[in-house]
Amino acid sequence: MLDAYNKLNYNIIFKFLIFTWIFSIPFKNSIFQASVVIISIFFFYHLFKTKNFNILVENLKETKYLFIGFCFIILTMLLSNTINPEYLDKKSWHTIFSFVYKYGLIFVILAYFYKLEFFRKREILIVVLGSFSLLLFAGIYQFIQNPTIVMGEGITGSLNNRNAFGLMMGMGFVLALCILKYKRNIALFLIILFSFFMIFSFSRSSWVASICSFIVLLLLNYKTIKLSHITYFLCFLCFLVVLYFSFDSFQNRFEQLLHGNSSNRTTIWLYTIEFIKEKLFFGYGLNSFKNLPNDFLNEFPDPHNSTLEILLYTGFFGLISCVFTIFVVLKRIYESKNFILFPIATYFIIVTQFDFGAFGSKELLSFLTIFVFFVYADSFRKAD
């Protein structure tokens, strides 16, 4: 009886901590940092108190190739930093530490407590949607306060960057698409809201990634498409057409996309490629972008392309490690026949080719950690 009571208490505490962490991901605050630390402390306390080390071993067996890929990524990061002290930023070494405990350790913790049946996948999914929805409400509030924002710089919600806001809205849009067959009315409502605010964030990377994810979803489900689905799609298309012809700002950004206006990205990529050629195998070390001897590149925070960033920071060996890890995850999705995860994977892969870093984007990497957990969750215990 006492053990059951203790487990219930641990369960409640863990849910509170992990849900707080998820809700804090899209926002710029210290709650995220604190929640990661407290979750880690709680995990180690529970682990050493219960001595459930066998669970870690069992989970490791299920994720051994993912673990190998992750270790190789860390190894290339360490090696690149070691041989390039002159290019490093003050946070270069801290980025590696953060990568391990904010994402690697959190994945281990999710797997550990899921094995112990402390939570269900459905609960995490609901909280993730709730996290996106909180940011959505911030966007709604901003729009109500200043409706003309959709005519100019774009909606940012509670963030200071419209691309970051667009990333979250795009994630919410794709996630809503994926649950459409299970929760039709709620999903349709969310699709409309997330798509509207994604569009008027003017984050074209999120537009492209969302469209690609939608196409992948259609290809995976073409055999089960019904007349009602076509009707919903046509209604949504009409909604987009109305927005397009109602807002010049939408038209201008869309035309820029069609005409290949990259907002300096093409030039950034060309300069970055020239630097990559000079240190092809090991790169320049993490966060070295602003320390490269190029005044043009120094004006920007990163290369705006995850592939080029990986090559620039960790070289060819770093890229191979990342490609191997991505392949392992995609292969697991295919083998588990959990094909609904492919559109989400598509979103992550596409959006990072235009925005967001491969090593330092807290929002992107945190939700990517949750996504990878979902890929492997059924391996840790029977699906719920």
PDB file of C-alpha atoms in Angstrom, residues 82-253:
ATOM      1  CA  THR A  82      39.345  21.134 -29.455  1.00  0.00           C
ATOM      2  CA  ILE A  83      41.219  21.794 -32.692  1.00  0.00           C
ATOM      3  CA  ASN A  84      39.715  25.260 -33.310  1.00  0.00           C
ATOM      4  CA  PRO A  85      40.137  27.352 -30.125  1.00  0.00           C
ATOM      5  CA  GLU A  86      40.699  30.549 -32.140  1.00  0.00           C
ATOM      6  CA  TYR A  87      37.185  30.457 -33.658  1.00  0.00           C
ATOM      7  CA  LEU A  88      35.190  29.466 -30.597  1.00  0.00           C
ATOM      8  CA  ASP A  89      32.504  31.540 -28.960  1.00  0.00           C
ATOM      9  CA  LYS A  90      32.223  31.854 -25.174  1.00  0.00           C
ATOM     10  CA  LYS A  91      29.279  29.416 -25.306  1.00  0.00           C
ATOM     11  CA  SER A  92      30.876  26.875 -27.642  1.00  0.00           C
ATOM     12  CA  TRP A  93      31.678  24.343 -24.909  1.00  0.00           C
ATOM     13  CA  HIS A  94      28.481  25.072 -23.021  1.00  0.00           C
ATOM     14  CA  THR A  95      26.493  24.241 -26.164  1.00  0.00           C
ATOM     15  CA  ILE A  96      27.867  20.695 -26.095  1.00  0.00           C
ATOM     16  CA  PHE A  97      27.000  20.310 -22.411  1.00  0.00           C
ATOM     17  CA  SER A  98      23.504  21.695 -23.048  1.00  0.00           C
ATOM     18  CA  PHE A  99      23.048  19.365 -26.020  1.00  0.00           C
ATOM     19  CA  VAL A 100      23.731  16.375 -23.790  1.00  0.00           C
ATOM     20  CA  TYR A 101      21.604  17.232 -20.768  1.00  0.00           C
ATOM     21  CA  LYS A 102      18.794  19.280 -22.352  1.00  0.00           C
ATOM     22  CA  TYR A 103      18.060  16.805 -25.114  1.00  0.00           C
ATOM     23  CA  GLY A 104      19.962  13.527 -24.667  1.00  0.00           C
ATOM     24  CA  LEU A 105      19.240  13.227 -20.945  1.00  0.00           C
ATOM     25  CA  ILE A 106      15.625  14.376 -21.325  1.00  0.00           C
ATOM     26  CA  PHE A 107      15.088  11.620 -23.901  1.00  0.00           C
ATOM     27  CA  VAL A 108      16.509   9.079 -21.448  1.00  0.00           C
ATOM     28  CA  ILE A 109      14.229  10.426 -18.703  1.00  0.00           C
ATOM     29  CA  LEU A 110      11.124  10.262 -20.889  1.00  0.00           C
ATOM     30  CA  ALA A 111      11.945   6.674 -21.853  1.00  0.00           C
ATOM     31  CA  TYR A 112      12.642   5.702 -18.230  1.00  0.00           C
ATOM     32  CA  PHE A 113       9.403   7.030 -16.757  1.00  0.00           C
ATOM     33  CA  TYR A 114       7.349   5.855 -19.717  1.00  0.00           C
ATOM     34  CA  LYS A 115       8.662   2.347 -19.078  1.00  0.00           C
ATOM     35  CA  LEU A 116       7.449   2.754 -15.490  1.00  0.00           C
ATOM     36  CA  GLU A 117       4.017   3.835 -16.794  1.00  0.00           C
ATOM     37  CA  PHE A 118       4.195   7.274 -15.210  1.00  0.00           C
ATOM     38  CA  PHE A 119       2.455   8.843 -18.194  1.00  0.00           C
ATOM     39  CA  ARG A 120       0.837   8.028 -21.525  1.00  0.00           C
ATOM     40  CA  LYS A 121       1.749   9.218 -24.988  1.00  0.00           C
ATOM     41  CA  ARG A 122      -1.681  10.789 -25.320  1.00  0.00           C
ATOM     42  CA  GLU A 123      -0.993  13.027 -22.339  1.00  0.00           C
ATOM     43  CA  ILE A 124       2.254  14.283 -23.852  1.00  0.00           C
ATOM     44  CA  LEU A 125       0.509  14.915 -27.164  1.00  0.00           C
ATOM     45  CA  ILE A 126      -2.228  16.955 -25.464  1.00  0.00           C
ATOM     46  CA  VAL A 127       0.314  19.023 -23.524  1.00  0.00           C
ATOM     47  CA  VAL A 128       2.381  19.657 -26.674  1.00  0.00           C
ATOM     48  CA  LEU A 129      -0.739  20.921 -28.451  1.00  0.00           C
ATOM     49  CA  GLY A 130      -1.512  22.969 -25.352  1.00  0.00           C
ATOM     50  CA  SER A 131       1.972  24.475 -25.499  1.00  0.00           C
ATOM     51  CA  PHE A 132       1.470  25.518 -29.122  1.00  0.00           C
ATOM     52  CA  SER A 133      -1.996  26.817 -28.235  1.00  0.00           C
ATOM     53  CA  LEU A 134      -0.642  29.038 -25.462  1.00  0.00           C
ATOM     54  CA  LEU A 135       1.674  30.669 -27.961  1.00  0.00           C
ATOM     55  CA  LEU A 136      -1.235  30.873 -30.379  1.00  0.00           C
ATOM     56  CA  PHE A 137      -3.254  32.824 -27.786  1.00  0.00           C
ATOM     57  CA  ALA A 138      -0.308  35.209 -27.446  1.00  0.00           C
ATOM     58  CA  GLY A 139      -0.486  35.725 -31.210  1.00  0.00           C
ATOM     59  CA  ILE A 140      -4.235  36.304 -31.041  1.00  0.00           C
ATOM     60  CA  TYR A 141      -3.736  38.887 -28.306  1.00  0.00           C
ATOM     61  CA  GLN A 142      -1.059  40.665 -30.353  1.00  0.00           C
ATOM     62  CA  PHE A 143      -3.328  40.662 -33.403  1.00  0.00           C
ATOM     63  CA  ILE A 144      -6.245  42.108 -31.399  1.00  0.00           C
ATOM     64  CA  GLN A 145      -3.988  44.798 -29.950  1.00  0.00           C
ATOM     65  CA  ASN A 146      -2.524  45.687 -33.336  1.00  0.00           C
ATOM     66  CA  PRO A 147      -4.487  44.318 -36.336  1.00  0.00           C
ATOM     67  CA  THR A 148      -2.207  46.151 -38.792  1.00  0.00           C
ATOM     68  CA  ILE A 149       0.655  43.846 -37.844  1.00  0.00           C
ATOM     69  CA  VAL A 150      -0.501  41.437 -40.568  1.00  0.00           C
ATOM     70  CA  MET A 151       0.206  44.192 -43.094  1.00  0.00           C
ATOM     71  CA  GLY A 152       3.839  44.637 -42.156  1.00  0.00           C
ATOM     72  CA  GLU A 153       6.438  42.929 -40.012  1.00  0.00           C
ATOM     73  CA  GLY A 154       4.402  39.849 -39.123  1.00  0.00           C
ATOM     74  CA  ILE A 155       3.043  38.290 -35.940  1.00  0.00           C
ATOM     75  CA  THR A 156       5.551  37.232 -33.291  1.00  0.00           C
ATOM     76  CA  GLY A 157       3.237  36.421 -30.365  1.00  0.00           C
ATOM     77  CA  SER A 158       5.190  36.545 -27.105  1.00  0.00           C
ATOM     78  CA  LEU A 159       8.459  35.890 -28.958  1.00  0.00           C
ATOM     79  CA  ASN A 160      10.785  38.467 -30.445  1.00  0.00           C
ATOM     80  CA  ASN A 161      11.192  36.653 -33.733  1.00  0.00           C
ATOM     81  CA  ARG A 162       8.501  35.987 -36.323  1.00  0.00           C
ATOM     82  CA  ASN A 163      10.382  32.972 -37.730  1.00  0.00           C
ATOM     83  CA  ALA A 164      10.421  31.331 -34.300  1.00  0.00           C
ATOM     84  CA  PHE A 165       6.698  32.039 -33.949  1.00  0.00           C
ATOM     85  CA  GLY A 166       6.099  30.662 -37.442  1.00  0.00           C
ATOM     86  CA  LEU A 167       8.061  27.526 -36.538  1.00  0.00           C
ATOM     87  CA  MET A 168       5.734  26.830 -33.603  1.00  0.00           C
ATOM     88  CA  MET A 169       2.590  27.580 -35.610  1.00  0.00           C
ATOM     89  CA  GLY A 170       3.811  25.300 -38.385  1.00  0.00           C
ATOM     90  CA  MET A 171       4.452  22.521 -35.883  1.00  0.00           C
ATOM     91  CA  GLY A 172       0.958  22.990 -34.492  1.00  0.00           C
ATOM     92  CA  PHE A 173      -0.497  22.911 -38.011  1.00  0.00           C
ATOM     93  CA  VAL A 174       1.267  19.644 -38.919  1.00  0.00           C
ATOM     94  CA  LEU A 175       0.385  18.034 -35.592  1.00  0.00           C
ATOM     95  CA  ALA A 176      -3.268  19.029 -36.058  1.00  0.00           C
ATOM     96  CA  LEU A 177      -3.184  17.454 -39.536  1.00  0.00           C
ATOM     97  CA  CYS A 178      -1.854  14.226 -38.060  1.00  0.00           C
ATOM     98  CA  ILE A 179      -4.683  13.929 -35.510  1.00  0.00           C
ATOM     99  CA  LEU A 180      -7.391  14.873 -38.034  1.00  0.00           C
ATOM    100  CA  LYS A 181      -8.633  11.292 -38.427  1.00  0.00           C
ATOM    101  CA  TYR A 182      -8.949  10.851 -34.651  1.00  0.00           C
ATOM    102  CA  LYS A 183     -10.311  14.207 -33.449  1.00  0.00           C
ATOM    103  CA  ARG A 184     -11.863  15.716 -36.558  1.00  0.00           C
ATOM    104  CA  ASN A 185     -13.676  18.771 -35.185  1.00  0.00           C
ATOM    105  CA  ILE A 186     -10.909  19.854 -32.807  1.00  0.00           C
ATOM    106  CA  ALA A 187      -8.255  19.227 -35.456  1.00  0.00           C
ATOM    107  CA  LEU A 188     -10.071  21.278 -38.105  1.00  0.00           C
ATOM    108  CA  PHE A 189     -10.433  24.186 -35.715  1.00  0.00           C
ATOM    109  CA  LEU A 190      -6.735  24.052 -34.848  1.00  0.00           C
ATOM    110  CA  ILE A 191      -5.691  23.698 -38.502  1.00  0.00           C
ATOM    111  CA  ILE A 192      -7.492  26.926 -39.387  1.00  0.00           C
ATOM    112  CA  LEU A 193      -6.044  28.848 -36.438  1.00  0.00           C
ATOM    113  CA  PHE A 194      -2.484  27.572 -36.744  1.00  0.00           C
ATOM    114  CA  SER A 195      -2.429  28.092 -40.520  1.00  0.00           C
ATOM    115  CA  PHE A 196      -3.680  31.687 -40.211  1.00  0.00           C
ATOM    116  CA  PHE A 197      -1.002  32.660 -37.694  1.00  0.00           C
ATOM    117  CA  MET A 198       1.683  30.686 -39.492  1.00  0.00           C
ATOM    118  CA  ILE A 199       0.867  32.562 -42.701  1.00  0.00           C
ATOM    119  CA  PHE A 200       0.971  35.952 -41.026  1.00  0.00           C
ATOM    120  CA  SER A 201       4.195  35.241 -39.217  1.00  0.00           C
ATOM    121  CA  PHE A 202       5.518  35.538 -42.814  1.00  0.00           C
ATOM    122  CA  SER A 203       7.936  32.704 -42.030  1.00  0.00           C
ATOM    123  CA  ARG A 204       8.279  31.194 -45.494  1.00  0.00           C
ATOM    124  CA  SER A 205      10.386  28.299 -44.205  1.00  0.00           C
ATOM    125  CA  SER A 206       7.379  27.184 -42.147  1.00  0.00           C
ATOM    126  CA  TRP A 207       5.121  27.595 -45.175  1.00  0.00           C
ATOM    127  CA  VAL A 208       7.310  25.362 -47.319  1.00  0.00           C
ATOM    128  CA  ALA A 209       7.843  22.768 -44.584  1.00  0.00           C
ATOM    129  CA  SER A 210       4.108  22.610 -43.825  1.00  0.00           C
ATOM    130  CA  ILE A 211       3.202  22.162 -47.488  1.00  0.00           C
ATOM    131  CA  CYS A 212       5.764  19.360 -47.856  1.00  0.00           C
ATOM    132  CA  SER A 213       4.433  17.673 -44.708  1.00  0.00           C
ATOM    133  CA  PHE A 214       0.883  17.928 -46.039  1.00  0.00           C
ATOM    134  CA  ILE A 215       1.943  16.330 -49.346  1.00  0.00           C
ATOM    135  CA  VAL A 216       3.663  13.477 -47.496  1.00  0.00           C
ATOM    136  CA  LEU A 217       0.509  12.958 -45.408  1.00  0.00           C
ATOM    137  CA  LEU A 218      -1.604  12.768 -48.585  1.00  0.00           C
ATOM    138  CA  LEU A 219       0.769  10.282 -50.214  1.00  0.00           C
ATOM    139  CA  LEU A 220       0.705   8.055 -47.150  1.00  0.00           C
ATOM    140  CA  ASN A 221      -3.095   8.079 -46.965  1.00  0.00           C
ATOM    141  CA  TYR A 222      -4.158   8.291 -50.616  1.00  0.00           C
ATOM    142  CA  LYS A 223      -5.933   4.919 -50.433  1.00  0.00           C
ATOM    143  CA  THR A 224      -8.174   6.054 -47.584  1.00  0.00           C
ATOM    144  CA  ILE A 225      -9.094   9.497 -48.940  1.00  0.00           C
ATOM    145  CA  LYS A 226     -12.872   9.971 -48.950  1.00  0.00           C
ATOM    146  CA  LEU A 227     -15.178  12.542 -50.469  1.00  0.00           C
ATOM    147  CA  SER A 228     -15.477  14.251 -47.077  1.00  0.00           C
ATOM    148  CA  HIS A 229     -11.686  14.676 -46.986  1.00  0.00           C
ATOM    149  CA  ILE A 230     -11.717  16.287 -50.429  1.00  0.00           C
ATOM    150  CA  THR A 231     -14.508  18.600 -49.268  1.00  0.00           C
ATOM    151  CA  TYR A 232     -12.484  19.653 -46.218  1.00  0.00           C
ATOM    152  CA  PHE A 233      -9.445  20.245 -48.399  1.00  0.00           C
ATOM    153  CA  LEU A 234     -11.385  22.395 -50.868  1.00  0.00           C
ATOM    154  CA  CYS A 235     -12.849  24.456 -48.014  1.00  0.00           C
ATOM    155  CA  PHE A 236      -9.386  24.978 -46.577  1.00  0.00           C
ATOM    156  CA  LEU A 237      -8.084  25.936 -50.024  1.00  0.00           C
ATOM    157  CA  CYS A 238     -10.877  28.498 -50.345  1.00  0.00           C
ATOM    158  CA  PHE A 239      -9.880  29.869 -46.951  1.00  0.00           C
ATOM    159  CA  LEU A 240      -6.297  30.342 -48.184  1.00  0.00           C
ATOM    160  CA  VAL A 241      -7.476  31.956 -51.430  1.00  0.00           C
ATOM    161  CA  VAL A 242      -9.622  34.441 -49.494  1.00  0.00           C
ATOM    162  CA  LEU A 243      -6.632  35.333 -47.305  1.00  0.00           C
ATOM    163  CA  TYR A 244      -4.405  35.693 -50.359  1.00  0.00           C
ATOM    164  CA  PHE A 245      -6.665  38.158 -52.130  1.00  0.00           C
ATOM    165  CA  SER A 246      -7.541  40.002 -48.926  1.00  0.00           C
ATOM    166  CA  PHE A 247      -4.005  40.860 -47.808  1.00  0.00           C
ATOM    167  CA  ASP A 248      -1.354  42.457 -50.005  1.00  0.00           C
ATOM    168  CA  SER A 249       1.279  41.463 -47.453  1.00  0.00           C
ATOM    169  CA  PHE A 250       0.430  37.786 -47.966  1.00  0.00           C
ATOM    170  CA  GLN A 251       0.581  38.219 -51.737  1.00  0.00           C
ATOM    171  CA  ASN A 252       3.947  39.969 -51.586  1.00  0.00           C
ATOM    172  CA  ARG A 253       5.569  37.341 -49.381  1.00  0.00           C
TER     173      ARG A 253
END
